[in-house]
């Protein structure tokens, strides 16, 4: 059985040249590397509620991690600071780096920000008022080298908290070039707080003038420009029965006293169902239309997660939304906590990582964004070996960033007990011609598989997946330059589902949750339109020949975006020349595609 990287398989298929590199999204897979790359030193209790943030606090070129830990019973939890040493995260939570940091506070949020504008990241911790209010740790960098943090809260932050804080966010609310802090209350007779940074890391309390009066039970706060006016608005997620959920608009239409004012008349917008147990609203442009949609997590399985699609502004310059119940059952019938968004596979679309509540059947969920033509769709793309069922990787929050400098997004998960790191790695990758009988091996509850196939007009390639178990689902993503029809069939070749999203180069994607428990499914890929012009036919005359060669030579050198940059590396060079020569002659013919498959128990 052939087993190699997809880039090698593509080069072999094209006679030693990369055929589709830079034109198809990469495969997406993760492996658990916690044991070799996280070294914890401070012991933890179970059932931690964690918020994770990342930044380069020691300015050594890699990204470190800070974690706030809490629990609703107000028991002792330990905040965490990890220093990234060449991809290995070593905990430095106490002296000499940050004395007193891993104490007995009940913390809700942690932020890496350069609050005093000296070029070094400081740390702000939002604490529950039952233990201690917020804390500000300032980086000490005598001689231009980081040495340690000092708690300078007393000198820099006004003591004005009227209640226990829960969720929060640190943004430049008034667009004056520094980071402010917004803290949500928790609960009863308390008020959200806004601390304005005066520019050098000293703060004033502007709550009474800038924050709407509320007595909500805030679970999470996030921020984005929801109405496209260039100012950051606030998304306030509340607990059930405490006043619903809100967007607080930042000086919309100049209705306030200036940028950073959220309290003026008609500044608020209610979202969703106040009786539902919402936990977080995470903004992201999921359909690629230029405005911010919302991923809504919900702790009640009877309500379930959903997408709020931004449909543009109304006459008051506030965003309007439609609720889309389009998500897989793994996030609609399970208890979700908070979500984090990022483009995990560098395909230009924003994916979502959803944390889960404690339950023996729950596990974190990767929602892979498969939206096309501004129509939102997601498939569950959570590999079972990295994220098995059960309580092993449960928690509240995770951070998505490049932990080891290899250029792709990894996952740092703040767990109920102990932290976990998942590195992005290749899928199981195969060449079509090396699959015996067209069977893709080791798919169900294994790593995802990626097959490099090749087909021409009206040709159909059929692949078989055996050994599917009870409550299996299958997610399929198909990419290539042609127009394809993707079908899911049973063992007797009866078509169960057909997907054709139309057009040359348009991705086909689907998640199929079969009724019953079939042990065998088949995937059929059919090329519907072979009439495209080959990418190597630069002058469009139907032939790859001397005129195309001359056009390539004329573009030689750094030339990002030029049609002759076939491999998308920003330069027209030898690899592009070899690719053109390998396709010399009549344009068209067979084109390569990538078929990706993931299957696991729900």
XYZ file of C-alpha atoms in Angstrom:
602
model
C 0.000 0.000 0.000
C 1.371 3.364 -1.044
C 1.675 5.779 1.890
C 3.316 9.165 1.388
C 2.679 12.851 1.691
C 0.054 14.248 -0.605
C 2.552 16.629 -2.179
C 4.708 13.665 -3.264
C 1.688 11.822 -4.629
C 0.752 14.878 -6.666
C 4.282 15.193 -8.073
C 4.275 11.537 -9.129
C 0.922 11.935 -10.826
C 2.248 14.850 -12.896
C 5.558 13.299 -13.882
C 7.544 14.881 -11.078
C 5.848 18.293 -11.009
C 3.333 19.695 -8.513
C -0.066 19.663 -10.260
C -2.427 21.446 -7.934
C -0.231 22.768 -5.153
C -1.518 26.106 -3.902
C -4.880 25.632 -5.631
C -6.543 23.094 -3.326
C -6.996 23.371 0.428
C -4.770 21.165 2.524
C -5.966 18.144 4.439
C -6.917 18.641 8.080
C -5.946 16.281 10.889
C -4.693 16.419 14.481
C -2.708 14.289 16.891
C -2.377 14.589 20.663
C 1.170 15.678 21.578
C 0.449 16.652 25.187
C 2.822 14.200 26.825
C 5.865 15.433 24.918
C 5.101 19.135 24.661
C 3.319 20.290 27.842
C 5.147 20.251 31.146
C 2.837 21.238 33.998
C 4.298 21.891 37.442
C 1.349 23.236 39.449
C -1.210 20.629 40.479
C -4.843 21.027 39.465
C -8.227 20.006 40.760
C -10.959 18.731 38.455
C -13.850 20.602 36.813
C -11.826 23.694 35.993
C -13.413 26.464 33.941
C -10.574 27.849 31.827
C -9.982 30.696 29.400
C -6.871 30.434 27.212
C -4.945 33.253 25.527
C -1.628 33.280 23.664
C 1.143 35.759 22.931
C 4.918 36.098 22.930
C 5.548 37.464 26.441
C 9.343 37.067 26.333
C 9.746 38.311 22.715
C 11.697 35.235 21.639
C 9.681 34.675 18.468
C 7.288 31.943 19.588
C 3.856 32.074 21.204
C 3.346 31.435 24.905
C 0.099 30.682 26.790
C -1.709 32.187 29.785
C -4.749 30.491 31.330
C -7.307 31.747 33.830
C -8.871 28.975 35.928
C -12.049 29.017 38.000
C -15.013 26.967 39.153
C -18.514 27.974 40.124
C -18.214 26.553 43.629
C -15.469 29.175 44.268
C -12.989 26.517 45.241
C -9.283 27.136 44.729
C -8.093 26.999 41.133
C -4.635 27.676 39.758
C -3.880 30.128 36.939
C -1.275 28.978 34.461
C 1.546 30.642 32.536
C 3.395 28.534 29.959
C 6.617 29.591 28.244
C 7.038 28.178 24.746
C 10.555 26.759 24.420
C 10.930 25.636 20.790
C 7.423 24.165 20.741
C 7.510 22.714 24.262
C 5.310 24.497 26.798
C 6.960 24.675 30.214
C 4.868 25.993 33.076
C 6.378 29.018 34.836
C 3.336 29.992 36.897
C 5.136 31.001 40.081
C 8.332 32.667 41.215
C 10.637 33.888 39.791
C 8.643 34.598 36.575
C 5.261 35.632 38.013
C 5.100 35.443 41.826
C 1.665 34.930 43.337
C 0.056 34.155 39.997
C -0.975 30.600 40.764
C -2.690 31.469 44.021
C -6.184 30.785 45.289
C -8.131 33.322 43.242
C -11.138 32.323 41.141
C -10.247 33.722 37.720
C -12.462 34.077 34.673
C -10.375 35.571 31.845
C -6.711 36.125 31.038
C -5.370 38.549 28.426
C -1.893 39.038 26.968
C -1.787 42.726 25.979
C 0.826 45.475 25.881
C -1.121 47.748 28.213
C 1.661 50.291 28.863
C 2.859 50.449 25.231
C 6.471 49.511 25.959
C 6.648 46.686 23.400
C 6.206 43.864 25.957
C 3.084 41.883 26.767
C 1.490 42.392 30.159
C -1.184 40.147 31.704
C -4.668 41.125 32.873
C -6.704 38.642 34.917
C -10.441 39.078 35.468
C -11.259 37.523 38.835
C -14.517 36.629 40.446
C -15.321 39.300 43.032
C -15.876 36.638 45.666
C -12.099 36.187 45.834
C -10.366 39.268 44.426
C -11.107 41.768 41.674
C -9.011 42.161 38.540
C -5.222 41.908 38.557
C -2.682 43.564 36.257
C 0.808 42.111 35.910
C 3.352 44.383 34.187
C 6.341 42.893 32.348
C 9.731 43.888 33.782
C 12.282 44.321 31.011
C 15.346 46.106 32.332
C 18.126 46.161 29.758
C 15.750 45.119 26.983
C 15.335 41.571 28.320
C 12.266 40.095 29.962
C 12.933 39.130 33.588
C 9.601 38.711 35.402
C 6.122 40.083 36.072
C 5.080 42.354 38.929
C 1.497 42.756 40.167
C 0.872 46.505 39.809
C -2.920 46.371 40.204
C -3.064 48.664 43.224
C -1.238 51.476 41.461
C -2.837 51.179 38.037
C -6.431 49.895 38.358
C -9.224 51.697 40.242
C -11.023 49.693 42.926
C -14.609 50.029 41.765
C -16.002 46.573 41.167
C -19.609 46.424 42.351
C -20.074 42.717 41.779
C -18.400 39.494 40.831
C -16.941 39.458 37.309
C -17.406 36.503 34.982
C -16.738 37.081 31.262
C -14.727 39.868 29.683
C -12.735 41.142 26.736
C -9.759 43.450 26.197
C -10.062 45.681 23.117
C -9.317 49.231 22.042
C -12.889 50.357 22.700
C -12.336 54.062 22.010
C -9.763 53.651 19.211
C -7.085 55.720 20.940
C -4.337 53.181 20.316
C -4.291 51.221 23.581
C -6.122 48.290 25.131
C -9.090 48.815 27.446
C -10.887 46.127 29.496
C -14.606 45.290 29.619
C -15.829 42.962 32.400
C -19.231 41.286 32.534
C -20.997 40.997 35.872
C -21.877 37.841 37.771
C -24.836 37.953 38.861
C -27.543 39.701 40.939
C -27.042 43.380 41.898
C -23.905 43.980 39.893
C -22.956 46.061 36.878
C -20.688 45.437 33.886
C -17.479 47.452 34.084
C -15.383 49.294 31.489
C -11.826 50.318 32.348
C -10.276 52.908 30.022
C -6.524 52.743 29.466
C -5.104 56.262 29.668
C -2.229 55.257 27.371
C 0.520 54.089 29.719
C -1.186 51.191 31.469
C -3.085 53.251 34.049
C -6.858 52.859 34.023
C -9.927 54.900 34.866
C -13.418 53.597 35.483
C -15.760 54.918 32.770
C -18.636 52.549 33.521
C -21.214 55.124 34.542
C -20.780 57.142 31.360
C -20.084 54.415 28.798
C -21.810 51.127 29.821
C -25.553 50.355 29.710
C -27.147 49.773 33.110
C -27.671 46.050 33.560
C -27.867 43.353 36.197
C -27.261 40.383 33.951
C -25.455 37.111 34.586
C -22.753 37.468 31.929
C -21.124 34.201 30.910
C -19.026 35.436 28.001
C -18.071 38.662 26.216
C -16.656 38.872 22.701
C -16.110 41.711 20.270
C -16.309 42.493 16.555
C -17.485 45.231 14.219
C -21.002 43.890 13.759
C -22.423 46.708 11.606
C -19.351 47.532 9.519
C -18.818 51.094 10.755
C -15.185 50.505 11.739
C -15.784 50.409 15.515
C -15.668 47.344 17.758
C -19.003 46.358 19.252
C -19.625 44.005 22.200
C -21.454 40.660 22.204
C -22.805 39.855 25.669
C -23.792 36.234 26.328
C -25.925 35.690 29.443
C -27.162 32.822 31.542
C -30.802 31.757 31.127
C -33.344 34.021 32.758
C -30.952 36.963 33.242
C -32.009 39.394 30.548
C -31.287 37.668 27.250
C -28.257 38.256 25.063
C -27.087 41.488 23.548
C -25.043 43.446 21.086
C -23.845 46.731 22.569
C -23.067 49.025 19.617
C -20.099 51.343 19.811
C -21.271 54.947 19.209
C -23.544 53.808 16.372
C -24.306 56.672 13.975
C -22.575 59.047 16.388
C -25.350 58.544 18.906
C -23.040 58.578 21.910
C -20.470 60.928 23.355
C -17.790 59.520 21.057
C -16.083 56.268 20.129
C -16.114 53.907 23.106
C -19.593 54.914 24.301
C -21.998 51.953 24.573
C -24.584 53.610 26.837
C -26.362 56.120 24.601
C -30.059 55.717 23.792
C -30.841 52.765 21.517
C -27.299 51.391 21.770
C -28.394 47.836 22.586
C -29.837 45.022 20.483
C -31.393 41.888 21.976
C -30.582 38.522 20.400
C -32.006 35.056 20.794
C -34.145 33.466 23.454
C -33.710 34.748 27.007
C -34.941 31.439 28.445
C -32.259 29.404 26.655
C -29.045 28.658 28.477
C -26.647 30.498 26.189
C -22.961 30.532 27.011
C -21.166 32.383 24.251
C -21.540 34.232 20.964
C -18.416 33.998 18.817
C -18.228 36.286 15.755
C -16.776 35.256 12.413
C -17.396 35.800 8.703
C -18.537 32.245 8.018
C -19.989 32.847 4.549
C -17.214 35.112 3.259
C -19.516 38.033 2.421
C -17.543 40.603 4.423
C -19.690 40.939 7.539
C -19.619 39.198 10.907
C -21.907 36.255 11.574
C -22.265 34.617 15.007
C -21.685 31.100 16.282
C -24.040 30.571 19.227
C -23.118 27.921 21.797
C -25.761 26.577 24.135
C -25.522 24.468 27.251
C -29.044 23.096 26.765
C -29.199 20.160 24.373
C -32.886 20.892 23.795
C -31.946 24.200 22.167
C -28.614 23.406 20.562
C -25.897 25.454 18.889
C -26.749 27.462 15.807
C -25.470 30.059 13.365
C -26.818 33.598 13.266
C -26.212 34.802 9.716
C -25.630 38.528 9.325
C -27.960 39.788 6.607
C -26.759 43.386 6.634
C -27.944 46.451 8.512
C -31.394 47.834 9.109
C -32.373 51.497 8.946
C -30.849 52.104 12.391
C -27.476 50.756 11.189
C -27.807 47.636 13.330
C -27.101 44.167 11.990
C -30.024 41.905 11.146
C -29.763 38.141 11.582
C -31.394 34.929 10.468
C -31.065 31.760 12.544
C -29.626 28.777 10.665
C -30.143 25.314 12.104
C -27.596 23.707 9.796
C -25.070 22.269 12.240
C -24.209 18.601 12.825
C -25.817 16.731 15.708
C -22.474 16.642 17.530
C -23.085 20.286 18.472
C -26.880 20.386 18.538
C -27.653 17.486 20.893
C -24.599 17.840 23.115
C -23.837 20.383 25.832
C -21.544 23.010 24.318
C -19.487 25.563 26.196
C -17.421 28.138 24.289
C -16.175 28.264 20.722
C -13.009 29.546 19.045
C -12.762 30.477 15.361
C -9.801 30.392 12.961
C -8.948 29.205 9.450
C -7.519 25.837 10.408
C -6.599 24.508 6.956
C -5.637 27.739 5.147
C -8.490 27.533 2.636
C -9.685 31.091 3.295
C -12.725 30.033 5.332
C -13.222 30.389 9.076
C -13.547 27.079 10.926
C -14.842 26.581 14.488
C -13.591 24.578 17.471
C -16.349 23.908 20.020
C -15.699 22.884 23.616
C -18.118 20.578 25.422
C -19.777 20.184 28.800
C -19.116 17.184 31.059
C -20.831 14.123 29.627
C -19.581 10.648 28.856
C -20.684 10.942 25.215
C -19.310 14.424 24.545
C -16.032 15.456 22.986
C -14.714 18.679 21.443
C -15.840 19.246 17.875
C -14.005 20.656 14.870
C -16.517 22.232 12.507
C -14.842 22.459 9.121
C -16.211 25.334 7.062
C -17.399 24.077 3.664
C -19.367 27.181 2.646
C -19.459 28.113 -1.058
C -21.057 31.037 -2.865
C -21.939 32.660 0.486
C -24.098 29.672 1.499
C -22.988 28.576 4.978
C -22.255 24.906 5.626
C -20.100 22.956 8.068
C -19.133 19.319 8.490
C -17.882 17.625 11.638
C -14.169 17.019 11.043
C -13.036 15.728 14.449
C -10.587 12.806 14.200
C -11.383 10.114 16.736
C -7.779 9.169 17.667
C -7.094 12.739 18.845
C -10.554 13.450 20.263
C -12.206 10.223 21.433
C -15.623 10.060 23.040
C -15.796 10.584 26.784
C -14.640 13.092 29.338
C -10.893 13.071 28.671
C -10.802 16.386 26.737
C -13.750 18.286 28.128
C -13.510 21.920 29.151
C -14.640 25.476 28.492
C -12.200 27.053 26.059
C -9.312 26.459 23.661
C -6.887 28.660 21.715
C -6.061 28.057 18.037
C -2.580 29.154 16.938
C 0.716 27.922 15.505
C 2.430 26.406 18.536
C 5.620 25.188 16.851
C 6.276 27.569 13.954
C 5.430 25.149 11.150
C 2.850 27.450 9.578
C -0.403 25.744 10.520
C -2.961 26.057 13.310
C -2.679 23.817 16.355
C -5.077 23.550 19.311
C -4.164 24.360 22.921
C -7.030 23.106 25.056
C -7.699 24.247 28.608
C -9.117 21.065 30.087
C -11.272 20.326 33.105
C -8.169 18.756 34.628
C -4.791 19.448 33.016
C -4.165 21.059 29.637
C -3.780 19.421 26.237
C -2.024 20.198 22.975
C -3.060 18.941 19.554
C -0.716 19.392 16.608
C -1.934 19.602 13.025
C -0.541 16.708 10.977
C -1.250 15.187 7.527
C -4.166 12.848 7.001
C -3.683 9.273 5.854
C -2.861 9.950 2.209
C -3.199 7.589 -0.747
C -2.870 7.576 -4.513
C -5.944 6.320 -6.364
C -4.038 3.668 -8.295
C -2.646 2.084 -5.137
C -6.000 1.431 -3.453
C -6.694 -2.275 -3.901
C -10.198 -2.670 -5.256
C -10.856 1.011 -4.603
C -11.087 0.374 -0.861
C -9.943 3.251 1.347
C -8.546 1.482 4.435
C -8.636 2.482 8.094
C -11.311 5.167 7.965
C -13.927 4.552 10.669
C -12.813 6.034 14.019
C -9.341 6.539 12.570
C -7.548 9.554 11.140
C -9.155 11.149 8.076
C -8.066 9.857 4.679
C -7.145 11.861 1.573
C -7.083 10.242 -1.867
C -5.378 11.799 -4.889
C -7.499 10.759 -7.853
C -7.615 11.659 -11.526
C -10.634 11.673 -13.843
C -11.867 12.981 -17.185
C -15.291 14.025 -18.492
C -18.075 11.541 -17.675
C -15.661 9.224 -15.893
C -16.742 7.951 -12.462
C -14.363 6.774 -9.746
C -15.911 4.703 -6.947
C -14.339 4.204 -3.534
C -15.446 1.788 -0.817
C -15.310 2.300 2.941
C -15.798 -0.832 5.032
C -16.210 -1.491 8.731
C -18.501 1.371 9.694
C -19.889 0.988 13.197
C -23.040 1.847 15.073
C -23.996 5.553 15.050
C -21.399 6.314 12.379
C -21.375 9.444 10.287
C -19.204 10.237 7.302
C -17.932 13.663 6.216
C -16.632 14.051 2.665
C -14.835 16.964 0.968
C -13.946 16.916 -2.748
C -11.748 19.497 -4.479
C -10.418 19.811 -8.020
C -10.554 22.054 -11.103
C -13.538 20.340 -12.766
C -17.270 20.249 -12.056
C -17.998 17.132 -10.004
C -20.946 15.140 -8.776
C -20.368 13.398 -5.462
C -22.607 10.484 -4.531
C -22.874 8.319 -1.434
C -24.014 4.768 -2.180
C -24.764 1.665 -0.158
C -23.026 -1.675 -0.618
C -25.422 -2.500 -3.492
C -24.635 0.732 -5.357
C -27.979 2.307 -4.483
C -27.564 6.099 -4.360
C -28.309 7.419 -0.866
C -27.252 11.047 -1.325
C -26.124 13.239 -4.213
C -24.169 16.492 -3.937
C -23.473 18.813 -6.869
C -22.836 22.434 -5.897
C -22.069 23.300 -9.510
C -19.345 25.020 -11.471
C -15.726 24.389 -12.330
C -13.539 24.141 -9.250
C -16.447 24.390 -6.809
C -15.888 22.227 -3.756
C -18.315 19.389 -3.054
C -18.846 18.686 0.641
C -21.373 16.810 2.750
C -21.879 15.098 6.085
C -24.040 11.979 5.882
C -25.638 10.469 8.989
C -27.081 7.209 7.725
C -30.183 5.707 9.311
C -29.450 2.349 10.867
C -25.951 0.955 10.963
C -24.565 0.180 7.500
C -21.136 -1.412 7.582
C -20.228 -0.378 4.030
C -20.629 2.868 2.118
C -19.296 3.901 -1.261
C -18.273 7.273 -2.637
C -18.620 7.963 -6.355
C -16.862 10.907 -8.009
C -18.042 11.860 -11.505
C -16.582 14.592 -13.717
C -19.504 16.519 -15.243
C -17.680 19.155 -17.286
C -14.310 18.576 -18.902
C -14.571 21.695 -21.040
C -12.467 23.923 -18.863
C -9.338 25.546 -20.183
C -6.258 23.937 -18.680
C -4.435 26.185 -16.227
C -1.308 25.545 -18.304
C -2.981 26.872 -21.469
C -2.079 30.463 -20.682
C -3.274 31.952 -23.970
C -6.482 29.895 -24.165
C -5.890 28.409 -27.636
C -6.700 24.841 -26.536
C -3.089 23.720 -26.656
C -0.238 23.890 -24.171
C 2.655 24.885 -26.427
C 5.342 27.364 -27.355
C 3.219 30.495 -26.845
C 2.411 29.417 -23.295
C 6.088 28.696 -22.686
C 7.017 32.181 -23.888
C 4.353 33.722 -21.634
C 5.766 31.837 -18.675
C 9.337 32.913 -19.418
C 8.233 36.523 -19.744
C 6.754 36.350 -16.251
C 9.833 34.692 -14.712
C 10.707 35.729 -11.181
C 8.664 37.041 -8.215
C 5.156 37.372 -9.623
C 2.484 36.489 -7.064
C -0.951 36.038 -8.613
C 0.291 35.609 -12.185
C -1.494 32.734 -14.004
C 1.879 31.108 -14.667
C 2.508 30.752 -10.921
C 0.906 27.296 -10.993
C 2.129 26.195 -7.574
C 1.090 29.415 -5.838
C 4.481 30.070 -4.229
C 4.601 33.712 -5.339
C 7.291 33.120 -7.953
C 7.226 31.963 -11.562
C 10.130 29.553 -11.662
C 11.487 26.112 -12.448
C 8.631 24.143 -10.817
C 6.079 26.037 -12.886
C 8.141 25.433 -16.024
C 8.289 21.695 -15.325
C 4.532 21.599 -14.741
C 3.879 23.313 -18.075
C 6.199 20.933 -19.929
C 4.523 17.907 -18.328
C 1.201 19.080 -19.789
C 2.527 19.875 -23.294
C 0.040 19.210 -26.053
C -3.751 19.306 -26.173
C -5.276 21.161 -23.242
C -7.803 19.445 -21.013
C -7.727 15.721 -20.386
C -7.504 14.244 -16.929
C -7.218 16.485 -13.916
C -6.261 15.579 -10.384
C -8.667 15.917 -7.475
C -8.428 15.382 -3.740
C -11.135 13.341 -2.000
C -11.072 13.658 1.795
C -13.052 11.392 4.103
C -13.622 11.312 7.847
C -15.916 8.833 9.598
C -16.509 8.246 13.291
C -19.169 7.611 15.888
C -21.367 10.593 16.647
